Amino acid sequence: MAKANMSPNRNPMPSQEAEVRAHNFDEVALGYSEETAIDEAMRCLNCKNMPCVEGCPVKIRIPEFIGKIKEGDFEGAYQVISKSSSLPAVCGRVCPQETQCESKCVRGIKGESVGIGRLERFVADWHNTFSTEAPVKPESNGHRVAVVGSGPSGLTCAGDLAKKGYKVTVFEALHTAGGVLVYGIPEFRLPKKIVAKEVEGLKALDVDIQTNVVIGKTLTVDELFEMGYEAVFIGSGAGLPNFMGIPGESYKGVYSANEFLTRSNLMKAYLENPNTPIMKGGRVAVVGGGNVAMDAARTALRLGAEKVYVVYRRSMEELPARKEEVEHAIEEGIDFRLLNNPVEILGYNNPDDARDPKNGFVTGMKCIRMELGEPDEKGRRRPVPVEGSEFLLEVDTVIISIGTSPNPLIKDTTEGLEVNRRGGIIVNEDALTSRTGVYAGGDAVTGAATVISAMGAGKTAAAAIDNYLSNK
């Protein structure tokens, strides 16, 4: 076995050069080699109390899988991870490890934490490249469960139940399985083939995935029970975009980040002659500071935008996006306009000629400068407008990325399903809703959150459904 690595710094992640990647949709991070993965694993102290595990929403036995990497047993490491996670190749790429497992790492006290996420990605990629063993289908227990939505919470719930012998059917509204993993996260951060591989792994466990089925319209939750399903898990996400309510949001060239990314990621609007159009080129403003805003800004750049601005009403210190994504965006030339907030979107109007092709298009965005005042209920300093500081930002496209809410369709078509004031489904600690046999988790409950938190909710629901049906 290699010697312990006591370097305070983690091994850097190889990546495409910024000036190259800004013009393609290939994955930015290139992944560790076997030698680098072993060297990084040797930085792990194998703490007996395993604080990193406490920081993981799905409780992966992190020191155990890293120990396997130290031994060069990469398949063994994958088997350790797969006991807790159904989507290791996904989590290794998009999970915010820096605020979860890595934030608890003892090595982070006097240096950088172990690159847990990078090691998880390496192990999953190694397995997907070299493993030829098909998953063993468990013996059926005779129970049927319906899962609504094929995002991270739905796939996790389906995978955990399938491993216990349940016959699971996943109903997906769109034409491709994966939910936000395929429509919301760009190719350069999460290649679609990675998601497809994870989905195929679930199908190998006899999970049935039916696309183009909108629960609440094609079928209702009540009809699922009538079809013989004994429990239903709702993991339908939060696909309803929020807007600011400022003048001009109806102009052509104004998108929600949800629509913009769906058109590009899932509907292939980046092609030369796409079936679904999208604004390309010009000057683009993305309003918001989260991971989705970074994804939208970097996608706009790759679609040929001459200039891309991220307009955020607080400072860089409060920016909620992952540090790595912000650093990548800055390297690629994204212009951050911090402590600024839009107040109006301007457009071209020619009321004398309705046939004028320029009618209704965005020509600019009026903004106001902000300063930070007293902390709000979340502890972040509240942005306050600076009187008389309005200015014009000349742009052709505006992408609003200020969050999403759960779509009300399931709530409106399911009698007795209680929701909170934001439309999130109300559940107890076991993910049970106000309806017997109906469970929910992920963004449909919490609103937009992380992939790994949605997976944790899916695991909780699977365990509760198993307990419910075992004792029914």
Short mmCIF file of C-alpha atoms in Angstrom, two decimals:
data_model
loop_
_atom_site.label_atom_id
_atom_site.label_comp_id
_atom_site.label_asym_id
_atom_site.label_seq_id
_atom_site.Cartn_x
_atom_site.Cartn_y
_atom_site.Cartn_z
CA MET A 1 0.00 0.00 0.00
CA ALA A 2 1.19 3.54 -0.75
CA LYS A 3 2.43 5.78 2.06
CA ALA A 4 0.10 8.16 3.88
CA ASN A 5 -0.20 11.53 2.16
CA MET A 6 0.02 14.30 4.75
CA SER A 7 -0.04 17.16 2.24
CA PRO A 8 -2.39 19.94 3.40
CA ASN A 9 -3.60 20.35 -0.19
CA ARG A 10 -5.84 17.99 -2.12
CA ASN A 11 -4.91 16.80 -5.58
CA PRO A 12 -6.20 19.29 -8.16
CA MET A 13 -8.91 18.20 -10.55
CA PRO A 14 -7.71 18.17 -14.18
CA SER A 15 -10.00 20.22 -16.41
CA GLN A 16 -10.33 21.77 -19.85
CA GLU A 17 -8.67 25.14 -20.31
CA ALA A 18 -11.16 27.98 -19.80
CA GLU A 19 -10.71 29.50 -23.26
CA VAL A 20 -11.38 26.10 -24.84
CA ARG A 21 -14.29 24.88 -22.72
CA ALA A 22 -16.17 28.19 -23.01
CA HIS A 23 -16.94 27.21 -26.61
CA ASN A 24 -17.96 23.56 -26.21
CA PHE A 25 -20.38 21.46 -24.19
CA ASP A 26 -17.84 18.78 -23.23
CA GLU A 27 -17.44 18.03 -19.53
CA VAL A 28 -15.25 20.64 -17.83
CA ALA A 29 -13.70 18.41 -15.13
CA LEU A 30 -11.77 15.47 -16.55
CA GLY A 31 -11.53 13.23 -13.47
CA TYR A 32 -8.71 11.64 -11.46
CA SER A 33 -6.39 8.96 -12.80
CA GLU A 34 -5.94 5.74 -10.79
CA GLU A 35 -2.63 7.02 -9.41
CA THR A 36 -4.09 10.38 -8.40
CA ALA A 37 -7.14 8.74 -6.79
CA ILE A 38 -4.95 6.46 -4.66
CA ASP A 39 -2.74 9.41 -3.67
CA GLU A 40 -5.79 11.46 -2.66
CA ALA A 41 -7.25 8.49 -0.76
CA MET A 42 -4.03 8.28 1.25
CA ARG A 43 -4.86 11.71 2.72
CA CYS A 44 -7.82 10.14 4.58
CA LEU A 45 -7.10 9.55 8.28
CA ASN A 46 -9.83 6.87 8.60
CA CYS A 47 -11.29 8.61 11.66
CA LYS A 48 -13.03 6.19 14.01
CA ASN A 49 -16.02 8.48 14.63
CA MET A 50 -16.38 9.18 10.85
CA PRO A 51 -17.60 12.82 11.00
CA CYS A 52 -17.79 12.90 7.19
CA VAL A 53 -20.55 10.28 7.21
CA GLU A 54 -22.66 12.49 9.47
CA GLY A 55 -22.40 15.21 6.83
CA CYS A 56 -23.73 12.94 4.06
CA PRO A 57 -27.54 13.00 3.56
CA VAL A 58 -27.52 9.36 2.36
CA LYS A 59 -24.90 8.21 4.91
CA ILE A 60 -22.33 6.70 2.53
CA ARG A 61 -19.62 4.88 4.55
CA ILE A 62 -16.95 7.24 3.29
CA PRO A 63 -13.82 6.01 5.11
CA GLU A 64 -14.70 2.45 4.09
CA PHE A 65 -14.92 3.18 0.36
CA ILE A 66 -11.79 5.34 0.52
CA GLY A 67 -10.02 2.48 2.27
CA LYS A 68 -10.83 0.26 -0.71
CA ILE A 69 -9.30 2.86 -3.05
CA LYS A 70 -6.11 2.82 -0.97
CA GLU A 71 -5.90 -0.92 -1.64
CA GLY A 72 -6.53 -0.42 -5.37
CA ASP A 73 -9.87 -2.27 -5.04
CA PHE A 74 -11.94 0.20 -7.06
CA GLU A 75 -14.84 -2.18 -7.65
CA GLY A 76 -14.97 -2.90 -3.93
CA ALA A 77 -15.14 0.84 -3.31
CA TYR A 78 -18.07 1.10 -5.71
CA GLN A 79 -19.92 -1.70 -3.95
CA VAL A 80 -19.54 0.16 -0.63
CA ILE A 81 -20.97 3.36 -2.13
CA SER A 82 -23.81 1.59 -3.96
CA LYS A 83 -25.15 0.20 -0.66
CA SER A 84 -26.15 3.76 0.22
CA SER A 85 -26.40 5.61 -3.08
CA SER A 86 -28.21 4.73 -6.32
CA LEU A 87 -26.51 7.57 -8.25
CA PRO A 88 -22.78 7.71 -7.36
CA ALA A 89 -21.59 9.01 -10.75
CA VAL A 90 -24.13 11.83 -10.49
CA CYS A 91 -23.37 12.75 -6.88
CA GLY A 92 -19.63 12.74 -7.50
CA ARG A 93 -20.21 15.52 -10.02
CA VAL A 94 -23.00 17.76 -8.71
CA CYS A 95 -23.30 17.16 -4.95
CA PRO A 96 -22.14 20.18 -2.86
CA GLN A 97 -19.62 18.12 -0.88
CA GLU A 98 -17.89 21.27 0.37
CA THR A 99 -20.88 22.09 2.59
CA GLN A 100 -21.67 18.49 3.55
CA CYS A 101 -19.27 15.54 3.96
CA GLU A 102 -16.11 17.50 3.17
CA SER A 103 -17.05 20.27 5.60
CA LYS A 104 -16.78 17.69 8.43
CA CYS A 105 -13.42 16.26 7.28
CA VAL A 106 -10.71 16.49 9.97
CA ARG A 107 -8.08 17.20 7.31
CA GLY A 108 -9.94 20.42 6.59
CA ILE A 109 -9.06 21.87 10.01
CA LYS A 110 -5.45 22.71 9.05
CA GLY A 111 -5.65 22.42 5.29
CA GLU A 112 -7.97 21.23 2.56
CA SER A 113 -10.39 18.39 3.22
CA VAL A 114 -10.05 15.07 1.40
CA GLY A 115 -11.55 15.29 -2.10
CA ILE A 116 -14.43 12.94 -1.23
CA GLY A 117 -16.61 13.97 -4.16
CA ARG A 118 -13.76 13.59 -6.62
CA LEU A 119 -13.04 10.11 -5.27
CA GLU A 120 -16.71 9.12 -5.50
CA ARG A 121 -16.78 10.26 -9.12
CA PHE A 122 -13.57 8.32 -9.89
CA VAL A 123 -14.96 5.10 -8.37
CA ALA A 124 -18.29 5.39 -10.21
CA ASP A 125 -16.60 6.14 -13.54
CA TRP A 126 -14.19 3.23 -13.06
CA HIS A 127 -17.11 0.89 -12.40
CA ASN A 128 -19.06 2.15 -15.42
CA THR A 129 -16.01 1.69 -17.64
CA PHE A 130 -14.71 -1.68 -16.48
CA SER A 131 -17.45 -3.61 -14.68
CA THR A 132 -19.29 -6.21 -16.75
CA GLU A 133 -21.40 -7.80 -14.01
CA ALA A 134 -25.12 -7.19 -14.32
CA PRO A 135 -27.03 -6.36 -11.12
CA VAL A 136 -28.73 -9.36 -9.54
CA LYS A 137 -32.52 -9.02 -9.65
CA PRO A 138 -33.93 -9.68 -6.18
CA GLU A 139 -36.76 -12.11 -5.70
CA SER A 140 -40.16 -10.41 -6.01
CA ASN A 141 -42.10 -9.83 -2.81
CA GLY A 142 -45.36 -9.36 -4.73
CA HIS A 143 -45.92 -5.70 -3.84
CA ARG A 144 -46.30 -2.88 -6.40
CA VAL A 145 -45.25 0.76 -5.86
CA ALA A 146 -45.67 3.76 -8.16
CA VAL A 147 -43.05 6.52 -8.23
CA VAL A 148 -44.00 9.90 -9.70
CA GLY A 149 -41.01 11.62 -11.30
CA SER A 150 -37.63 10.27 -12.38
CA GLY A 151 -35.45 12.89 -10.77
CA PRO A 152 -32.95 12.13 -7.98
CA SER A 153 -35.56 11.49 -5.26
CA GLY A 154 -37.70 9.27 -7.50
CA LEU A 155 -34.78 7.24 -8.85
CA THR A 156 -33.37 6.74 -5.37
CA CYS A 157 -36.70 5.63 -3.94
CA ALA A 158 -37.24 3.29 -6.89
CA GLY A 159 -33.76 1.80 -6.59
CA ASP A 160 -33.99 1.15 -2.86
CA LEU A 161 -37.41 -0.50 -3.19
CA ALA A 162 -36.39 -2.58 -6.21
CA LYS A 163 -33.45 -3.98 -4.25
CA LYS A 164 -35.97 -5.20 -1.65
CA GLY A 165 -38.05 -7.04 -4.25
CA TYR A 166 -40.79 -4.48 -4.95
CA LYS A 167 -42.16 -4.12 -8.47
CA VAL A 168 -41.66 -0.41 -9.08
CA THR A 169 -43.02 1.69 -11.93
CA VAL A 170 -41.62 5.20 -12.41
CA PHE A 171 -43.86 7.69 -14.25
CA GLU A 172 -42.00 10.56 -15.94
CA ALA A 173 -43.77 13.54 -17.53
CA LEU A 174 -41.05 14.28 -20.11
CA HIS A 175 -39.76 12.08 -22.91
CA THR A 176 -36.45 11.20 -21.21
CA ALA A 177 -35.90 9.80 -17.71
CA GLY A 178 -33.73 11.72 -15.28
CA GLY A 179 -35.78 14.75 -14.26
CA VAL A 180 -33.67 17.77 -13.36
CA LEU A 181 -30.53 15.71 -13.99
CA VAL A 182 -31.25 15.79 -17.74
CA TYR A 183 -33.29 18.96 -18.26
CA GLY A 184 -31.71 21.23 -15.66
CA ILE A 185 -27.98 20.44 -15.40
CA PRO A 186 -25.88 21.18 -18.50
CA GLU A 187 -23.83 18.58 -20.35
CA PHE A 188 -20.56 20.26 -19.37
CA ARG A 189 -21.32 19.59 -15.70
CA LEU A 190 -23.21 16.29 -15.96
CA PRO A 191 -23.06 14.39 -19.26
CA LYS A 192 -26.38 12.83 -20.26
CA LYS A 193 -24.70 9.45 -20.85
CA ILE A 194 -23.86 9.36 -17.12
CA VAL A 195 -27.52 9.79 -16.17
CA ALA A 196 -28.60 7.27 -18.82
CA LYS A 197 -26.14 4.73 -17.38
CA GLU A 198 -27.58 5.16 -13.88
CA VAL A 199 -31.13 4.78 -15.25
CA GLU A 200 -30.13 1.60 -17.11
CA GLY A 201 -28.80 0.22 -13.81
CA LEU A 202 -32.26 0.64 -12.28
CA LYS A 203 -33.94 -0.98 -15.29
CA ALA A 204 -31.62 -3.96 -14.77
CA LEU A 205 -33.22 -4.29 -11.31
CA ASP A 206 -36.58 -4.59 -13.12
CA VAL A 207 -37.69 -1.00 -12.48
CA ASP A 208 -40.23 -0.06 -15.17
CA ILE A 209 -39.87 3.54 -16.39
CA GLN A 210 -42.77 5.02 -18.34
CA THR A 211 -42.16 8.41 -19.99
CA ASN A 212 -44.65 10.97 -21.34
CA VAL A 213 -47.04 10.30 -18.44
CA VAL A 214 -48.16 13.42 -16.58
CA ILE A 215 -49.54 12.43 -13.20
CA GLY A 216 -52.46 14.73 -12.51
CA LYS A 217 -53.42 14.81 -16.19
CA THR A 218 -52.66 11.50 -17.95
CA LEU A 219 -53.36 9.63 -14.72
CA THR A 220 -54.23 10.75 -11.20
CA VAL A 221 -52.82 9.48 -7.93
CA ASP A 222 -56.19 7.91 -7.15
CA GLU A 223 -56.12 6.05 -10.47
CA LEU A 224 -52.69 4.65 -9.63
CA PHE A 225 -54.21 2.97 -6.57
CA GLU A 226 -57.09 1.69 -8.71
CA MET A 227 -54.48 0.12 -11.03
CA GLY A 228 -53.18 -2.00 -8.16
CA TYR A 229 -50.30 0.07 -6.79
CA GLU A 230 -50.24 -0.21 -3.00
CA ALA A 231 -48.17 2.90 -2.31
CA VAL A 232 -47.22 6.03 -4.25
CA PHE A 233 -44.12 8.18 -3.90
CA ILE A 234 -44.33 11.72 -5.28
CA GLY A 235 -40.96 13.05 -6.40
CA SER A 236 -42.21 15.43 -9.07
CA GLY A 237 -39.72 18.19 -8.31
CA ALA A 238 -40.20 21.93 -8.40
CA GLY A 239 -40.59 22.83 -12.04
CA LEU A 240 -42.72 25.97 -11.74
CA PRO A 241 -40.41 28.99 -12.27
CA ASN A 242 -40.61 32.13 -10.16
CA PHE A 243 -40.50 35.58 -11.76
CA MET A 244 -39.77 39.01 -10.28
CA GLY A 245 -43.04 40.73 -11.18
CA ILE A 246 -41.28 43.68 -12.82
CA PRO A 247 -42.43 45.43 -16.03
CA GLY A 248 -41.27 43.85 -19.29
CA GLU A 249 -41.05 40.20 -18.27
CA SER A 250 -43.39 39.26 -21.16
CA TYR A 251 -41.02 40.53 -23.86
CA LYS A 252 -39.54 38.09 -26.37
CA GLY A 253 -36.09 37.12 -25.20
CA VAL A 254 -37.06 36.79 -21.51
CA TYR A 255 -36.76 33.23 -20.22
CA SER A 256 -37.00 31.47 -16.94
CA ALA A 257 -33.76 29.58 -16.32
CA ASN A 258 -35.88 26.43 -16.25
CA GLU A 259 -37.13 26.97 -19.81
CA PHE A 260 -33.75 28.11 -21.13
CA LEU A 261 -31.90 25.08 -19.74
CA THR A 262 -34.64 22.62 -20.75
CA ARG A 263 -34.57 23.90 -24.33
CA SER A 264 -30.79 23.58 -24.44
CA ASN A 265 -30.23 20.39 -22.45
CA LEU A 266 -33.16 18.12 -23.26
CA MET A 267 -34.60 19.58 -26.44
CA LYS A 268 -31.21 20.15 -28.12
CA ALA A 269 -31.76 23.82 -28.98
CA TYR A 270 -27.98 24.17 -29.23
CA LEU A 271 -28.07 22.40 -32.63
CA GLU A 272 -27.71 24.46 -35.82
CA ASN A 273 -31.34 24.01 -36.92
CA PRO A 274 -33.16 22.98 -33.74
CA ASN A 275 -36.78 21.93 -33.50
CA THR A 276 -37.08 24.17 -30.45
CA PRO A 277 -35.65 27.69 -30.89
CA ILE A 278 -33.53 29.59 -28.40
CA MET A 279 -31.92 33.03 -28.37
CA LYS A 280 -28.26 32.74 -29.39
CA GLY A 281 -25.55 35.38 -29.52
CA GLY A 282 -25.96 38.96 -28.36
CA ARG A 283 -25.68 40.17 -24.78
CA VAL A 284 -27.28 38.12 -22.01
CA ALA A 285 -28.18 38.98 -18.42
CA VAL A 286 -28.84 36.17 -15.94
CA VAL A 287 -30.66 37.36 -12.82
CA GLY A 288 -29.83 35.34 -9.70
CA GLY A 289 -26.85 33.84 -7.91
CA GLY A 290 -27.50 30.14 -7.40
CA ASN A 291 -26.14 27.07 -9.18
CA VAL A 292 -28.93 27.26 -11.77
CA ALA A 293 -27.93 30.86 -12.56
CA MET A 294 -24.33 29.70 -13.11
CA ASP A 295 -25.55 26.90 -15.37
CA ALA A 296 -27.69 29.30 -17.41
CA ALA A 297 -24.90 31.88 -17.75
CA ARG A 298 -22.30 29.32 -18.82
CA THR A 299 -24.77 27.72 -21.25
CA ALA A 300 -25.54 31.12 -22.83
CA LEU A 301 -21.81 31.65 -23.31
CA ARG A 302 -21.45 28.29 -25.06
CA LEU A 303 -24.41 29.12 -27.29
CA GLY A 304 -22.42 32.04 -28.68
CA ALA A 305 -23.30 35.04 -26.49
CA GLU A 306 -20.95 37.98 -27.01
CA LYS A 307 -21.25 39.00 -23.35
CA VAL A 308 -22.88 37.35 -20.34
CA TYR A 309 -23.70 39.15 -17.09
CA VAL A 310 -24.75 37.61 -13.79
CA VAL A 311 -26.85 40.22 -11.99
CA TYR A 312 -27.15 39.52 -8.26
CA ARG A 313 -28.53 41.78 -5.56
CA ARG A 314 -26.07 40.80 -2.85
CA SER A 315 -22.26 40.59 -2.72
CA MET A 316 -19.95 37.73 -3.67
CA GLU A 317 -19.83 36.67 0.00
CA GLU A 318 -23.58 35.89 -0.03
CA LEU A 319 -23.63 34.28 -3.46
CA PRO A 320 -25.30 30.86 -2.89
CA ALA A 321 -23.78 28.99 -5.86
CA ARG A 322 -21.01 26.45 -5.32
CA LYS A 323 -17.58 28.04 -5.10
CA GLU A 324 -16.23 25.78 -7.86
CA GLU A 325 -19.00 26.78 -10.26
CA VAL A 326 -18.46 30.48 -9.58
CA GLU A 327 -14.71 30.10 -10.12
CA HIS A 328 -15.31 28.28 -13.42
CA ALA A 329 -17.73 30.99 -14.55
CA ILE A 330 -15.24 33.77 -13.77
CA GLU A 331 -12.45 31.89 -15.57
CA GLU A 332 -14.69 31.60 -18.63
CA GLY A 333 -15.31 35.35 -18.74
CA ILE A 334 -18.75 35.71 -17.13
CA ASP A 335 -19.15 39.30 -15.86
CA PHE A 336 -20.58 39.42 -12.30
CA ARG A 337 -22.61 42.58 -11.61
CA LEU A 338 -23.00 42.31 -7.85
CA LEU A 339 -25.13 44.49 -5.57
CA ASN A 340 -27.40 45.22 -8.54
CA ASN A 341 -31.08 44.42 -8.99
CA PRO A 342 -33.36 44.70 -12.05
CA VAL A 343 -36.36 47.02 -11.82
CA GLU A 344 -37.60 46.90 -15.43
CA ILE A 345 -36.96 45.06 -18.68
CA LEU A 346 -37.09 47.32 -21.73
CA GLY A 347 -38.16 46.32 -25.23
CA TYR A 348 -38.67 47.62 -28.75
CA ASN A 349 -42.24 48.63 -29.60
CA ASN A 350 -43.61 50.05 -32.83
CA PRO A 351 -47.37 50.46 -32.28
CA ASP A 352 -47.80 51.86 -35.82
CA ASP A 353 -46.62 48.62 -37.47
CA ALA A 354 -47.68 45.30 -35.90
CA ARG A 355 -45.72 43.47 -38.60
CA ASP A 356 -42.41 44.99 -37.51
CA PRO A 357 -40.24 41.88 -36.75
CA LYS A 358 -38.45 43.75 -33.96
CA ASN A 359 -41.67 44.31 -32.03
CA GLY A 360 -41.63 43.03 -28.48
CA PHE A 361 -37.93 42.11 -28.27
CA VAL A 362 -35.72 42.93 -25.30
CA THR A 363 -33.42 45.94 -25.76
CA GLY A 364 -32.11 46.40 -22.24
CA MET A 365 -32.62 46.04 -18.52
CA LYS A 366 -32.92 48.90 -16.07
CA CYS A 367 -31.16 48.11 -12.78
CA ILE A 368 -30.62 49.80 -9.44
CA ARG A 369 -27.56 49.56 -7.23
CA MET A 370 -27.97 47.96 -3.82
CA GLU A 371 -26.23 48.07 -0.46
CA LEU A 372 -26.40 45.53 2.36
CA GLY A 373 -28.47 46.41 5.39
CA GLU A 374 -29.52 44.43 8.46
CA PRO A 375 -29.64 40.59 8.41
CA ASP A 376 -32.89 38.94 7.29
CA GLU A 377 -34.61 35.90 8.88
CA LYS A 378 -31.96 33.59 7.35
CA GLY A 379 -29.08 35.63 8.74
CA ARG A 380 -28.06 37.14 5.39
CA ARG A 381 -27.77 40.93 5.19
CA ARG A 382 -30.82 42.33 3.45
CA PRO A 383 -30.14 44.22 0.18
CA VAL A 384 -31.45 47.81 0.19
CA PRO A 385 -31.83 49.95 -2.97
CA VAL A 386 -29.58 53.01 -3.29
CA GLU A 387 -31.85 55.92 -4.17
CA GLY A 388 -31.11 57.56 -7.53
CA SER A 389 -28.63 54.88 -8.65
CA GLU A 390 -30.58 53.45 -11.62
CA PHE A 391 -28.63 52.56 -14.75
CA LEU A 392 -29.23 50.76 -18.05
CA LEU A 393 -27.65 47.42 -18.92
CA GLU A 394 -27.84 46.89 -22.69
CA VAL A 395 -28.84 43.26 -23.29
CA ASP A 396 -30.84 41.24 -25.85
CA THR A 397 -31.78 38.29 -23.61
CA VAL A 398 -32.76 38.11 -19.94
CA ILE A 399 -32.81 34.82 -18.02
CA ILE A 400 -34.61 34.90 -14.66
CA SER A 401 -33.11 32.45 -12.15
CA ILE A 402 -34.60 33.28 -8.77
CA GLY A 403 -35.94 29.87 -7.81
CA THR A 404 -38.80 27.51 -8.58
CA SER A 405 -41.88 26.15 -6.83
CA PRO A 406 -43.65 22.76 -6.97
CA ASN A 407 -46.12 22.49 -9.84
CA PRO A 408 -49.68 22.57 -8.41
CA LEU A 409 -51.00 19.91 -10.82
CA ILE A 410 -50.71 16.94 -8.45
CA LYS A 411 -52.00 18.93 -5.50
CA ASP A 412 -55.01 20.15 -7.48
CA THR A 413 -55.94 16.64 -8.67
CA THR A 414 -55.33 14.70 -5.45
CA GLU A 415 -58.03 15.00 -2.82
CA GLY A 416 -56.85 15.40 0.76
CA LEU A 417 -53.20 16.16 -0.07
CA GLU A 418 -52.06 18.97 2.22
CA VAL A 419 -49.52 21.55 1.03
CA ASN A 420 -47.85 24.57 2.61
CA ARG A 421 -48.25 28.18 1.47
CA ARG A 422 -45.46 27.74 -1.10
CA GLY A 423 -47.10 24.70 -2.64
CA GLY A 424 -44.74 22.16 -1.10
CA ILE A 425 -46.36 18.87 -0.08
CA ILE A 426 -46.48 18.49 3.71
CA VAL A 427 -44.90 15.28 5.03
CA ASN A 428 -43.93 13.86 8.40
CA GLU A 429 -40.46 12.56 9.38
CA ASP A 430 -41.15 9.35 7.43
CA ALA A 431 -42.03 11.26 4.22
CA LEU A 432 -45.72 10.32 4.67
CA THR A 433 -48.24 12.85 3.36
CA SER A 434 -51.74 13.51 4.67
CA ARG A 435 -52.95 10.63 2.46
CA THR A 436 -52.48 7.02 3.63
CA GLY A 437 -50.02 5.21 1.37
CA VAL A 438 -48.88 8.41 -0.36
CA TYR A 439 -45.33 9.56 0.34
CA ALA A 440 -43.36 12.50 -1.05
CA GLY A 441 -39.85 13.90 -1.05
CA GLY A 442 -37.31 16.12 -2.77
CA ASP A 443 -38.13 19.47 -4.34
CA ALA A 444 -41.88 18.65 -4.41
CA VAL A 445 -41.70 19.00 -0.62
CA THR A 446 -38.88 21.48 0.04
CA GLY A 447 -38.85 23.59 -3.10
CA ALA A 448 -35.64 23.77 -5.14
CA ALA A 449 -32.76 22.16 -3.21
CA THR A 450 -29.75 19.91 -3.86
CA VAL A 451 -29.61 16.58 -5.67
CA ILE A 452 -28.23 14.80 -2.62
CA SER A 453 -30.93 16.14 -0.26
CA ALA A 454 -33.55 14.88 -2.72
CA MET A 455 -31.83 11.50 -2.74
CA GLY A 456 -31.88 11.45 1.05
CA ALA A 457 -35.62 12.08 0.97
CA GLY A 458 -36.06 9.24 -1.52
CA LYS A 459 -34.19 6.86 0.79
CA THR A 460 -36.30 7.90 3.78
CA ALA A 461 -39.50 7.33 1.81
CA ALA A 462 -38.36 3.93 0.51
CA ALA A 463 -37.66 2.73 4.05
CA ALA A 464 -41.05 4.01 5.23
CA ILE A 465 -42.91 2.41 2.30
CA ASP A 466 -41.15 -0.88 2.97
CA ASN A 467 -42.19 -0.72 6.62
CA TYR A 468 -45.79 0.23 5.68
CA LEU A 469 -46.28 -2.55 3.14
CA SER A 470 -44.47 -5.16 5.23
CA ASN A 471 -46.87 -4.52 8.09
CA LYS A 472 -49.98 -3.91 5.99
#
